[in-house]
Coordinates of C-alpha atoms in Angstrom, one line a residue:
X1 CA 17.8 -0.7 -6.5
X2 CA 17.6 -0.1 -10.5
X3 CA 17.2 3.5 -10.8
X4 CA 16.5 4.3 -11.2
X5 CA 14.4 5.5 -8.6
X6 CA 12.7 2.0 -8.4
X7 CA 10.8 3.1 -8.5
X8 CA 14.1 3.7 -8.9
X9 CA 12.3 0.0 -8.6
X10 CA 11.1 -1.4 -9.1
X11 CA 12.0 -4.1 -11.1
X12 CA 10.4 -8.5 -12.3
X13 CA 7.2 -8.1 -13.4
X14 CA 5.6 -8.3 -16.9
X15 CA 7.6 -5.4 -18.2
X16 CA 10.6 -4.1 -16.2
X17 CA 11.1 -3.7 -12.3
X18 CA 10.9 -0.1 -11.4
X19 CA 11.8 1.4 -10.9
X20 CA 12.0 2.6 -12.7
X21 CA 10.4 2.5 -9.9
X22 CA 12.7 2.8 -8.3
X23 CA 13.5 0.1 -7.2
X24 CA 14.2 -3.1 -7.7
X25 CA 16.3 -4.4 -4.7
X26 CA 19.1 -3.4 -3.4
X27 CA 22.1 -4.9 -1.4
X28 CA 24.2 -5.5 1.9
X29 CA 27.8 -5.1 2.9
X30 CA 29.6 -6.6 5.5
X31 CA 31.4 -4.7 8.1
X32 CA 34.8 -5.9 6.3
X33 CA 33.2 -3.9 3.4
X34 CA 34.6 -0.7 1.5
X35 CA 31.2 0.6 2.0
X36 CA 30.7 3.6 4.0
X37 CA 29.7 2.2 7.8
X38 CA 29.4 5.9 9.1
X39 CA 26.4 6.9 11.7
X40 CA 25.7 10.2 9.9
X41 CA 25.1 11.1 6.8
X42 CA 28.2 13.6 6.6
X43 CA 30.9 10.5 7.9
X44 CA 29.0 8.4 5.3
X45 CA 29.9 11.1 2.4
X46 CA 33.4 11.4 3.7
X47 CA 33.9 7.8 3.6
X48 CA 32.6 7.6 0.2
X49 CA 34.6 10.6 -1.1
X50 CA 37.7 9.0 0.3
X51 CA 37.3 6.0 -2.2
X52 CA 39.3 5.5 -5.1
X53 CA 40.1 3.3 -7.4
X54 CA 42.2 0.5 -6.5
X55 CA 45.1 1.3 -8.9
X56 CA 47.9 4.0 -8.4
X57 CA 49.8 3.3 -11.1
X58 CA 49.8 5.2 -14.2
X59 CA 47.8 3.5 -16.6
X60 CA 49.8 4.4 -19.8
X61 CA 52.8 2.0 -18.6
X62 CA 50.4 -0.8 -18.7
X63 CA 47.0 -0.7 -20.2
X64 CA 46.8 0.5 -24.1
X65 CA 43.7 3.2 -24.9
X66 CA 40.5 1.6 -25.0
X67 CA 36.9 2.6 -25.8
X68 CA 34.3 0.8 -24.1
X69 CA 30.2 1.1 -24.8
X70 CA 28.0 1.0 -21.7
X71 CA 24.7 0.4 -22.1
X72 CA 21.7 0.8 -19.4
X73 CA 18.2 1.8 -19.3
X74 CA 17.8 5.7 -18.1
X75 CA 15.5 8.3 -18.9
X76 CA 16.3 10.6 -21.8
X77 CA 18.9 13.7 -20.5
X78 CA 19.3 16.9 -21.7
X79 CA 21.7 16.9 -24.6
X80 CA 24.5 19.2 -23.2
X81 CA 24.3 17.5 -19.2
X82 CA 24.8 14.3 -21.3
X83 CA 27.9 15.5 -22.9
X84 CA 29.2 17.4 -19.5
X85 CA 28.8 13.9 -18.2
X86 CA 30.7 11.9 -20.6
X87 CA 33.7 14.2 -21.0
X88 CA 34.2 14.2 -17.1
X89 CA 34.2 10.6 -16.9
X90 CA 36.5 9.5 -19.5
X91 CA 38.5 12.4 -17.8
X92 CA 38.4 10.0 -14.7
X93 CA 38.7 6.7 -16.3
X94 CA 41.3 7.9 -18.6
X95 CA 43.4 8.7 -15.4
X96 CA 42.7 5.5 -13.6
X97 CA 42.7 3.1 -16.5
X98 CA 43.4 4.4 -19.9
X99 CA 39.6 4.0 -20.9
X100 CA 36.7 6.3 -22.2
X101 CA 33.5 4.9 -21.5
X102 CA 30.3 5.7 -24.0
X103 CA 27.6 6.5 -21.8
X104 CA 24.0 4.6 -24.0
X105 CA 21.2 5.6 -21.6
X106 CA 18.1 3.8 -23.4
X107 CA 14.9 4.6 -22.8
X108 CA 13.1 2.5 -20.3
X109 CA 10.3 2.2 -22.7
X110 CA 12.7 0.4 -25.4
X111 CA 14.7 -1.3 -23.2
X112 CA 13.0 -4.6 -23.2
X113 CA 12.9 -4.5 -27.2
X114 CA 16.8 -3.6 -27.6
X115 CA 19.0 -5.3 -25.3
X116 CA 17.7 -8.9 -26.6
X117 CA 18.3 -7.2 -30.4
X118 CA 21.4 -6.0 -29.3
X119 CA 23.0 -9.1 -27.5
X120 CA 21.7 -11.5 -30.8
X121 CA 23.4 -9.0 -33.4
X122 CA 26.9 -8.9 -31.8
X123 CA 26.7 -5.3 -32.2
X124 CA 29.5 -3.6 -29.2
X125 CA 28.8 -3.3 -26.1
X126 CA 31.4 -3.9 -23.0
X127 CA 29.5 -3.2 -19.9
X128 CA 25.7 -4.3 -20.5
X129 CA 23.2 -3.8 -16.8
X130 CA 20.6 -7.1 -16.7
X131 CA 18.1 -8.4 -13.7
X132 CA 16.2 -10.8 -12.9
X133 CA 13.4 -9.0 -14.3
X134 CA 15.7 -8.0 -17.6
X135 CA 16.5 -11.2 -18.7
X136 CA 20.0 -12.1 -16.7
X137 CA 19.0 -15.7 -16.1
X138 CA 17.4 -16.5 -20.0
X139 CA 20.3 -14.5 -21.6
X140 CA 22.9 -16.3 -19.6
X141 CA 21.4 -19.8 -20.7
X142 CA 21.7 -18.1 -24.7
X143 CA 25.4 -17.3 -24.0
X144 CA 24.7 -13.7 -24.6
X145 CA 26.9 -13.3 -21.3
X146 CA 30.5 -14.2 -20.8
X147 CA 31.1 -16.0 -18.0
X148 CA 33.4 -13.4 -15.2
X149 CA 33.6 -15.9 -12.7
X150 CA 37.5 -16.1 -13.6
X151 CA 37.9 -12.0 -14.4
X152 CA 36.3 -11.1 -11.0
X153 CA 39.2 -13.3 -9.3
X154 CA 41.7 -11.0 -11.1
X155 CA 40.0 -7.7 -12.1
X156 CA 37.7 -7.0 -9.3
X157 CA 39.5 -7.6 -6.2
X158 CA 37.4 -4.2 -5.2
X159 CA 33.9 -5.7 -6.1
X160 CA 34.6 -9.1 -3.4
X161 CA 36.1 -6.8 -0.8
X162 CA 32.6 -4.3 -0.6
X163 CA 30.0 -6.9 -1.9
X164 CA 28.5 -9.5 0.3
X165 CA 28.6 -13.0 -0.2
X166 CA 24.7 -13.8 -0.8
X167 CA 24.6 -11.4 -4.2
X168 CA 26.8 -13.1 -5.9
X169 CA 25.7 -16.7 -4.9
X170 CA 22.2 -15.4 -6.4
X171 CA 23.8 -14.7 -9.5
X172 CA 25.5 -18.3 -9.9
X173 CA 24.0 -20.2 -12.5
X174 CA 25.7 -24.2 -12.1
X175 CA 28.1 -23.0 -10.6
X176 CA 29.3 -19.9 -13.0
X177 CA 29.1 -16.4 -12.6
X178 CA 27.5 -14.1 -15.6
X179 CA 27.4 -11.0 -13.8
X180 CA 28.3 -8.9 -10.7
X181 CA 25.3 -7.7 -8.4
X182 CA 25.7 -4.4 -7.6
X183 CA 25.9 -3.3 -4.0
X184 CA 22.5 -1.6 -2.8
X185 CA 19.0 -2.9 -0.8
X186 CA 19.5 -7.0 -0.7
X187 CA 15.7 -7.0 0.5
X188 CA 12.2 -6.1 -2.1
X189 CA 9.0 -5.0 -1.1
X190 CA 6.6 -2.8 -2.2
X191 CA 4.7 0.6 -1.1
X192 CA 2.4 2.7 -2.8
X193 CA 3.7 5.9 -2.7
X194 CA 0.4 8.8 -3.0
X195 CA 0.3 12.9 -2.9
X196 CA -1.4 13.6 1.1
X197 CA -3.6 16.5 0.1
X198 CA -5.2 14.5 -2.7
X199 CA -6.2 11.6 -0.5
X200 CA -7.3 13.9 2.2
X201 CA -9.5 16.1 -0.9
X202 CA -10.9 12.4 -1.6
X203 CA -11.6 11.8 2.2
X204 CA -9.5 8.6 1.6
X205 CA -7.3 7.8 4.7
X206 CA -3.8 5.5 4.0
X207 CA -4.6 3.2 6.9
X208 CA -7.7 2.2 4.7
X209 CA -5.7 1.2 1.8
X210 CA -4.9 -2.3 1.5
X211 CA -4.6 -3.2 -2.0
X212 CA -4.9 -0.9 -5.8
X213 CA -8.7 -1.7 -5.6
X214 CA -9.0 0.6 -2.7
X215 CA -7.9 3.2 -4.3
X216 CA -10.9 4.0 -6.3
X217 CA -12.6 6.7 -4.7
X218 CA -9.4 8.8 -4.9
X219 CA -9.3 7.3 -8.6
X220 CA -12.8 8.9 -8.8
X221 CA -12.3 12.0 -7.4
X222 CA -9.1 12.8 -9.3
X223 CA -11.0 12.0 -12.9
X224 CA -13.9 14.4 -11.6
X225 CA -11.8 17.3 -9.9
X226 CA -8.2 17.1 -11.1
X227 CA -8.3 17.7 -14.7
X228 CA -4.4 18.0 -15.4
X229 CA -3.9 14.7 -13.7
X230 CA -4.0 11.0 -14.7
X231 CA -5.7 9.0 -12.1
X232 CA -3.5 6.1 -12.7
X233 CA -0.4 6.5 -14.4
X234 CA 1.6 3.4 -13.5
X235 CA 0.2 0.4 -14.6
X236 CA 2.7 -0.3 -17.0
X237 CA 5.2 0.3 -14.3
X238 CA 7.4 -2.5 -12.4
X239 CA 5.7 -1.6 -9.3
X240 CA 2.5 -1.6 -9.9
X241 CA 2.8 -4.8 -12.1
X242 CA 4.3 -6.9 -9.2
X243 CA 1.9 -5.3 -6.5
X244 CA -1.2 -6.1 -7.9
X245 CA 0.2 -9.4 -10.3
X246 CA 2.4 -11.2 -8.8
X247 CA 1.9 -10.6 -4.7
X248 CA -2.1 -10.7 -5.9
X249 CA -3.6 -7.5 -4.3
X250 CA -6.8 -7.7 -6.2
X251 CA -10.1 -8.9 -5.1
X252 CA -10.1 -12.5 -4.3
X253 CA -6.5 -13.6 -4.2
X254 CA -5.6 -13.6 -0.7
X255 CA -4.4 -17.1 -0.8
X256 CA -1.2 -15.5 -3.2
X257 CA 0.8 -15.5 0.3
X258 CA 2.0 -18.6 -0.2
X259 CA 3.7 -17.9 -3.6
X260 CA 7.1 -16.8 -4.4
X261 CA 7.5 -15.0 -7.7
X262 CA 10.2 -13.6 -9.7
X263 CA 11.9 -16.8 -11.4
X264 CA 10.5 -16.5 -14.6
X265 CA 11.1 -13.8 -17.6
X266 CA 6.9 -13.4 -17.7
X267 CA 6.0 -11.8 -15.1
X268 CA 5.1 -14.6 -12.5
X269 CA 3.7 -17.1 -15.0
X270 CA 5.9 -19.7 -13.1
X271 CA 6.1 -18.9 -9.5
X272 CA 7.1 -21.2 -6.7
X273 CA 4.8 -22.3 -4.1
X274 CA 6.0 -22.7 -0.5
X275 CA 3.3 -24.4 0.8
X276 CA 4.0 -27.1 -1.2
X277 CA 7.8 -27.0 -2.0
X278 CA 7.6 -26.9 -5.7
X279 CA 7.4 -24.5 -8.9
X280 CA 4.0 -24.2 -10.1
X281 CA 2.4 -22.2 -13.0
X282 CA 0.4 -19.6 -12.0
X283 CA -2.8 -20.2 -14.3
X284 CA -6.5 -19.4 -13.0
X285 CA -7.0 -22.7 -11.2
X286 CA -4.4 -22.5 -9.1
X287 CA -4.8 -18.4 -8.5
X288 CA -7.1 -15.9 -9.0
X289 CA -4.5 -13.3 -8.9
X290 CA -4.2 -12.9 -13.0
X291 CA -8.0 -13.2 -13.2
X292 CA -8.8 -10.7 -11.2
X293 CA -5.9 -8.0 -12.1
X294 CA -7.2 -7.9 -15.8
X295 CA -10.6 -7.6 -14.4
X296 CA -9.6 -4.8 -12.5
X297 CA -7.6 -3.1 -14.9
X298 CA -10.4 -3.7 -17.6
X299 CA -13.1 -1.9 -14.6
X300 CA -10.5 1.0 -14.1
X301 CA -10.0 1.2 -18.0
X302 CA -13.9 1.6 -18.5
X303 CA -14.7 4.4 -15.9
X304 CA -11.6 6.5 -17.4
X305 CA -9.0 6.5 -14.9
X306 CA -6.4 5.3 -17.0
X307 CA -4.3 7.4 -19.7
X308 CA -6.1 6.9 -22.9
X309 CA -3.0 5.4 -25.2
X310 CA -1.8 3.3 -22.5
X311 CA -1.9 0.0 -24.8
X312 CA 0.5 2.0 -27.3
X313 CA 2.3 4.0 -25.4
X314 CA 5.4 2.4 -24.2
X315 CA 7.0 4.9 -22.3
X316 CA 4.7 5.9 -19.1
X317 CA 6.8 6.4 -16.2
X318 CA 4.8 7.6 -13.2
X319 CA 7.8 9.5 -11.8
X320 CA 8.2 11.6 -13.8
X321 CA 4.4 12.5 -14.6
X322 CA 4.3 12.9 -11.0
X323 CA 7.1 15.5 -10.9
X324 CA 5.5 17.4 -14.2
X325 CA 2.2 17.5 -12.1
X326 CA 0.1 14.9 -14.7
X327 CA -0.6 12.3 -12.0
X328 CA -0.1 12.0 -7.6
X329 CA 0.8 8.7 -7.0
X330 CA 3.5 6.0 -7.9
X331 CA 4.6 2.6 -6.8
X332 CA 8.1 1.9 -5.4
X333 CA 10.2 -0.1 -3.1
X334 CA 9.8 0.1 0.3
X335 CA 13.2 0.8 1.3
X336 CA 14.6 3.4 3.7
X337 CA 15.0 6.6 2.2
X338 CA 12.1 6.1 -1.3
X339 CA 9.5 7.9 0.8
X340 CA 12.5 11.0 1.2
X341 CA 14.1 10.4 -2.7
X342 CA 10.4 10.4 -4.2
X343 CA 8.8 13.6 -2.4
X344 CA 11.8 15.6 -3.0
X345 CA 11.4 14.6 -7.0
X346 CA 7.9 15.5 -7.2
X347 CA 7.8 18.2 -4.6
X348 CA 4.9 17.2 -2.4
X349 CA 4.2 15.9 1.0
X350 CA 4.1 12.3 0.0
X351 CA 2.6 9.2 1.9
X352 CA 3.9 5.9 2.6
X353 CA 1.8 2.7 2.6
X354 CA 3.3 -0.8 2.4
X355 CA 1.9 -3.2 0.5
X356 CA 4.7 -6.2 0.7
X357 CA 7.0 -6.6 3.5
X358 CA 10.4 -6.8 2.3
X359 CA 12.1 -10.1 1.7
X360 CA 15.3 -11.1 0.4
X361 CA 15.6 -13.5 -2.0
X362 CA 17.4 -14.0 -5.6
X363 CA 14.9 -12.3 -7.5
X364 CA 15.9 -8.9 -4.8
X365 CA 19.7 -9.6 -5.0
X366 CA 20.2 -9.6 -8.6
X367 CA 17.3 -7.1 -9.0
X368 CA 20.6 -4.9 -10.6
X369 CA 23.8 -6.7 -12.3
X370 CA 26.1 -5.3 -15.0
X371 CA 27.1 -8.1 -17.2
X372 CA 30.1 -8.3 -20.0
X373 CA 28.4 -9.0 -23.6
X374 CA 29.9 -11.5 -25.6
X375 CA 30.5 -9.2 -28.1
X376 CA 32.9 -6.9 -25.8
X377 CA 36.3 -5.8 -27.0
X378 CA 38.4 -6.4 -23.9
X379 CA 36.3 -8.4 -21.0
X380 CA 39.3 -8.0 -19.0
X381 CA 39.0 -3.7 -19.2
X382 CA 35.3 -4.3 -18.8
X383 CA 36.0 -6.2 -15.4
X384 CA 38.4 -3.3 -14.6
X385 CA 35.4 -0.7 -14.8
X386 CA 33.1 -2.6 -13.3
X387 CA 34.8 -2.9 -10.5
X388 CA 35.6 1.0 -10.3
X389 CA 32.0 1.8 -9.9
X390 CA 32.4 -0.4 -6.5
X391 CA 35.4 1.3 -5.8
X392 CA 35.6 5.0 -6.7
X393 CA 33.0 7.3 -5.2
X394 CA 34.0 9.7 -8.0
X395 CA 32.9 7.7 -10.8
X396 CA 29.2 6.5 -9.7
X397 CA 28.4 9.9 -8.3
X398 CA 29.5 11.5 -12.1
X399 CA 27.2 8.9 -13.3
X400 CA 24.3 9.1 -10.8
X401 CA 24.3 12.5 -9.7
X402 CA 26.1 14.5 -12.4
X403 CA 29.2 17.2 -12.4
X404 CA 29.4 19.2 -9.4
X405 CA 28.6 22.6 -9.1
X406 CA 26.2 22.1 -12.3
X407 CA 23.8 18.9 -10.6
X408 CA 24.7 19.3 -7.4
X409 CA 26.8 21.2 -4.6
X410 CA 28.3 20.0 -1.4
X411 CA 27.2 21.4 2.1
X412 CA 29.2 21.8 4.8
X413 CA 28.0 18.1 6.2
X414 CA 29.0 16.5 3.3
X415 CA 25.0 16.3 1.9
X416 CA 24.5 17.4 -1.5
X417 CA 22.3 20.0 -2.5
X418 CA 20.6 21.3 -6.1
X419 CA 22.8 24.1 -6.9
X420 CA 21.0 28.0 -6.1
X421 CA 18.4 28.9 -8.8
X422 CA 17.6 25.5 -9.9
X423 CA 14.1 24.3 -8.6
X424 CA 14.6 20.2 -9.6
X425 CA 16.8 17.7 -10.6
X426 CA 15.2 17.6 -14.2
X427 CA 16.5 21.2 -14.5
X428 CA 19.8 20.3 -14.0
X429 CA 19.3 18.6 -17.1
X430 CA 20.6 15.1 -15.5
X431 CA 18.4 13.1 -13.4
X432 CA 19.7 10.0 -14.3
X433 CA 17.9 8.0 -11.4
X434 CA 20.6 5.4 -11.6
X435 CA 21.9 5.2 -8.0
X436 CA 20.8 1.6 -7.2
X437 CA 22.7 1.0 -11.0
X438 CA 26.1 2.0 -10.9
X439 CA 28.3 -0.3 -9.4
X440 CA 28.3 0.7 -5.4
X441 CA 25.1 2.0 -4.3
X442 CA 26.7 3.0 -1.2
X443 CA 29.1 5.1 -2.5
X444 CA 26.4 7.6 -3.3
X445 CA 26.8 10.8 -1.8
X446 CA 23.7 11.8 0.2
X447 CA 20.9 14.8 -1.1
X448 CA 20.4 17.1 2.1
X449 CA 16.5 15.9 1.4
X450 CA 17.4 12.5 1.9
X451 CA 16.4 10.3 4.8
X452 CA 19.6 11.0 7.3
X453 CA 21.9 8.4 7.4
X454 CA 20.4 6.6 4.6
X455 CA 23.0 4.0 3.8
X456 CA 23.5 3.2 7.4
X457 CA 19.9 2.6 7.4
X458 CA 19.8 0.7 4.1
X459 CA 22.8 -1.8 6.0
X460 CA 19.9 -2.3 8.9
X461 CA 17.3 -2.7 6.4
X462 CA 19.0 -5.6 4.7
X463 CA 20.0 -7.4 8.5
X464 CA 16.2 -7.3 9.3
X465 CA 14.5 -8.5 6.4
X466 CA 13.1 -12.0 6.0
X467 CA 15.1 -14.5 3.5
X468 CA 13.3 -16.8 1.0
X469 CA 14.0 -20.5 1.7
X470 CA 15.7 -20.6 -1.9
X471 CA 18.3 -17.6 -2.4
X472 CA 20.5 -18.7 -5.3
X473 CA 17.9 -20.8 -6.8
X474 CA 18.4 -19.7 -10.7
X475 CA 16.5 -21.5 -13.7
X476 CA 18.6 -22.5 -16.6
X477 CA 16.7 -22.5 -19.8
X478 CA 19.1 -24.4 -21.9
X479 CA 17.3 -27.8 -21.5
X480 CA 13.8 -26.0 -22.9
X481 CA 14.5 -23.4 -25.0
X482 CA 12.4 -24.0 -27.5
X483 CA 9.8 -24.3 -25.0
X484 CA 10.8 -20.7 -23.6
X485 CA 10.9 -18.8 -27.2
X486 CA 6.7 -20.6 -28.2
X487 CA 5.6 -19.1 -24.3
X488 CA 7.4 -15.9 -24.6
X489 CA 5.6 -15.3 -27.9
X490 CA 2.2 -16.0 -26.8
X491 CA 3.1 -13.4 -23.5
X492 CA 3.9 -10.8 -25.9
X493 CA 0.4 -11.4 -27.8
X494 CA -1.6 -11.3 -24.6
X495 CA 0.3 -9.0 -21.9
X496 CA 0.0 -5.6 -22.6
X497 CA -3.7 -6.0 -23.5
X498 CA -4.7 -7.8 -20.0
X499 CA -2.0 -4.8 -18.2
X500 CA -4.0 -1.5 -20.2
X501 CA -7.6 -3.7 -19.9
X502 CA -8.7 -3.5 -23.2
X503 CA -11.4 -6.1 -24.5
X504 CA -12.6 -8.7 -22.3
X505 CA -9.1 -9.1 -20.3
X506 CA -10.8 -12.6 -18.3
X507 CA -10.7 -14.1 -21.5
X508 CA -7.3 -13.1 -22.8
X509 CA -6.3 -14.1 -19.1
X510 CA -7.7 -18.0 -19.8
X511 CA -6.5 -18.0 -23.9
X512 CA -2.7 -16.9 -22.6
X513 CA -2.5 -19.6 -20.4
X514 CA -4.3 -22.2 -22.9
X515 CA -1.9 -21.1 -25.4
X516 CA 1.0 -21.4 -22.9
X517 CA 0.3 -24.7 -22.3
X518 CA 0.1 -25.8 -25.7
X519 CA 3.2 -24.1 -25.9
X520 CA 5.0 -26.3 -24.0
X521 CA 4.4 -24.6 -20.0
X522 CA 3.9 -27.5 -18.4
X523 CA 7.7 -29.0 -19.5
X524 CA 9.1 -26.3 -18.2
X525 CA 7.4 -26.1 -14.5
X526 CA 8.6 -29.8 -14.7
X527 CA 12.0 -28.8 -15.7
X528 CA 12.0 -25.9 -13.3
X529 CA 11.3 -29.0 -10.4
X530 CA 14.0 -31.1 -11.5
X531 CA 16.4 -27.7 -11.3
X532 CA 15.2 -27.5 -8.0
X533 CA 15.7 -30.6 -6.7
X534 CA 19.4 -30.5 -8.2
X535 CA 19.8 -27.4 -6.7
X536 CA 18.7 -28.3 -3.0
X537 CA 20.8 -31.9 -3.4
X538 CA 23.8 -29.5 -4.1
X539 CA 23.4 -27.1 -1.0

């Protein structure tokens, strides 16, 4: 949910989704599922322990040796965990299907540079993660994607058994499939997520915080009294983009309630308005919210609470600052068991406070997809890996959580634990973050400082949530590509500079969306209406 953390989030926003923050949305199963249904957190690791992949026979009567490339963004590991890691998963997948698998964690801070560069050059890769925040729905329309719809009919009998319906109607573009959802949160919402003793040194109390603009007398006291910390370390983050951009928690933009965001590869340029029943384009006359985010950011910039090579430095993730002690707060997903997974990272008591209630819609349900490049060797292998990591409890947990008895150890109750000596997960020397990534989130085994029955409370999560009046909505680009390439060119001028608030960010604000226009904006709301009315016609 992708996490990553989401913070493991969070995340389609201006830059990634979480995540990092953790979080970008995760998804249900259904009680026909392979995913653990247990009522405690030790049947839940049984279950998952118990799961296998689906095939028993030997793979070197059938499948030849084949060396895939997977490629997903990951925070950098420690060299040797790294290694430790690959060897014991091409020890698994060479059992199960004659395969090694290259483990390419890129850097979240890179990610959004080299996976377009990557998919356009042909260069290898067989197993590719995408979101709606990453790209899926653009990249699809470019053919960077091949279509699975018939290779998840006869590869990954494994994925449609555990993985409900709704994810992988989201992911239909006209009918055809480019990816398979992974199984995790189906729901997205978003919490700030803030280190108790420094709000109560601040005399700040969380019921009082209702938006980022609330946070400034902690903001204050942290740049005064906390001279090792970063005020505000996240802006560049999913979260915090989507809290304060697109769901418009900045002065003056209550009315952004009535907007649903998360269709467009911007950052909620395009966003569609439920009042109203259409897609509109999110400039200043229609909402304050971009106004009044730069303006923010720009105020926040000036008094010093921001780190001081934010507009250069592509790599800030408030997770880990948080954990190295350089900064108390991040933003997230609200979904049960971040509050638990983030304060056990960073060591702290750690507060909750919502910001967004949690709805499910497309932009949650393919908030995490693994795709097949065009440029794979064998799409059918690809399929066959894929649908191991909704499958095999063996193989996401080597990927998520490492080799046990050097990540992690098992208690008695089937919770895992950091093995004795070691004082984080960073020590370990793989913190991958990836559990909402990985095929089957589900399948995870649970940390004993978890919240308890965690996946059983994930299931209830995704029940109770709210769903968005247009789940499987997805915008093809093909008709205005051209259109696309002239406004994501102008984003990339403008973006970063409004996010850090450097220079008058009201202006850039009203010259980006100028420039957009001219750029050819307004054809593609249109042709974003005409999708939708195709769309609803074919419900």
């Amino acid at each position: 949910m992708k996490r990553k953390t989401l913070l493991s989030l969070m995340l389609a926003t201006l830059f990634f989704l979480s995540a990092i923050l953790a979080g970008c949305g995760q998804t249900p199963v259904t009680e026909s599922s392979a995913t653990p249904a247990a009522s405690s957190a030790s049947a839940t690791a049984k279950a998952s322990s118990e799961s296998v992949a689906p095939s028993s026979e030997a793979p070197e009567a059938s499948l030849e040796p084949m060396a895939l490339k997977f490629y997903w963004p990951c925070g950098p590991q420690k060299e040797d965990a790294q290694a430790l890691v690959q060897e014991e998963v091409n020890k698994l997948l060479g059992e199960t299907l004659n395969t090694s698998l290259e483990l390419n964690l890129v850097d979240w801070g890179i990610w959004n540079d080299k996976y377009p560069v990557m998919l356009a050059s042909g260069e290898q890769a067989d197993i590719m993660f995408s979101a709606s925040w990453s790209g899926y729905v653009a990249e699809a329309g470019k053919n960077s994607f091949l279509e699975v719809t018939d290779l998840l009919k006869d590869y990954g009998q494994g994925i449609t058994a555990s993985l409900a319906p709704e994810f992988l109607k989201a992911a239909t573009i006209k009918g055809k499939l480019f990816a398979v959802p992974q199984n995790k949160d189906a729901a997205q919402g978003y919490a700030l997520y803030m280190q108790k003793d420094i709000l109560e040194k601040a005399g700040v109390k969380p019921e009082d915080i209702k938006s980022l603009n609330d946070l400034e007398p902690v903001l204050e006291y942290v740049k005064n009294n906390e001279k090792d910390m970063i005020p505000l370390a996240n802006i560049l983050d999913a979260g915090a983009m989507y809290v304060c951009t697109r769901d418009g928690f900045a002065d003056g933009v209550g009315d952004f309630s009535r907007f649903e965001g998360g269709y467009d590869q911007w950052g909620s340029v395009v966003v569609y308005d439920k009042q109203n029943d259409k897609f509109v384009a999110l400039d200043p006359t229609v909402s304050k919210a971009w106004v009044a985010y730069g303006n923010m950011m720009n105020d926040f910039n000036k008094k010093g609470y921001l780190m001081k090579d934010l507009l250069t430095n592509k790599s800030v993730d408030s997770g880990v600052l948080w954990a190295e002690g350089r900064t108390w707060m991040t933003t997230s997903s609200n979904v049960p068991g971040q509050l638990e997974l983030i304060a056990g990272n960073v060591k702290q008591e750690v507060v909750q406070v919502d910001m967004l209630p949690a709805v499910k819609n497309t932009n949650s349900l393919i908030g995490s997809l693994l795709t097949i490049p065009r440029a794979a060797k064998d799409p059918a292998r690809s399929m066959m890996v894929i649908n191991q990591m909704h499958t095999d409890a063996r193989l996401v947990n080597l990927i998520v959580n490492g080799v046990e008895g050097k990540q992690y150890v098992k208690n008695d109750d089937g919770t895992i634990r950091l093995p004795d000596g070691v004082a984080s997960k960073p020590d370990t020397g793989w913190d991958s973050g990836s559990w909402w990534m990985i095929g089957n989130a589900f399948l995870n085994y649970v940390w004993d400082t978890d919240l308890p029955n965690r996946w059983v409370r994930m299931q209830e999560f995704n029940k109770a949530s709210a769903v968005s009046a247009i789940v499987g909505y997805n915008f093809d680009t093909s008709a205005v590509k051209t259109e696309v390439a002239a406004v994501t060119n102008v984003m990339e001028q403008y973006k970063r500079l409004i996010a850090t608030g450097s220079g008058e960010t009201e202006k850039y604000v009203n010259e980006m969306f100028d420039k957009m226009k001219a750029a050819g904006l307004d054809k593609i709301v249109d042709e974003y209406n005409v999708q939708l009315k195709e769309w609803k016609t074919a419900q």
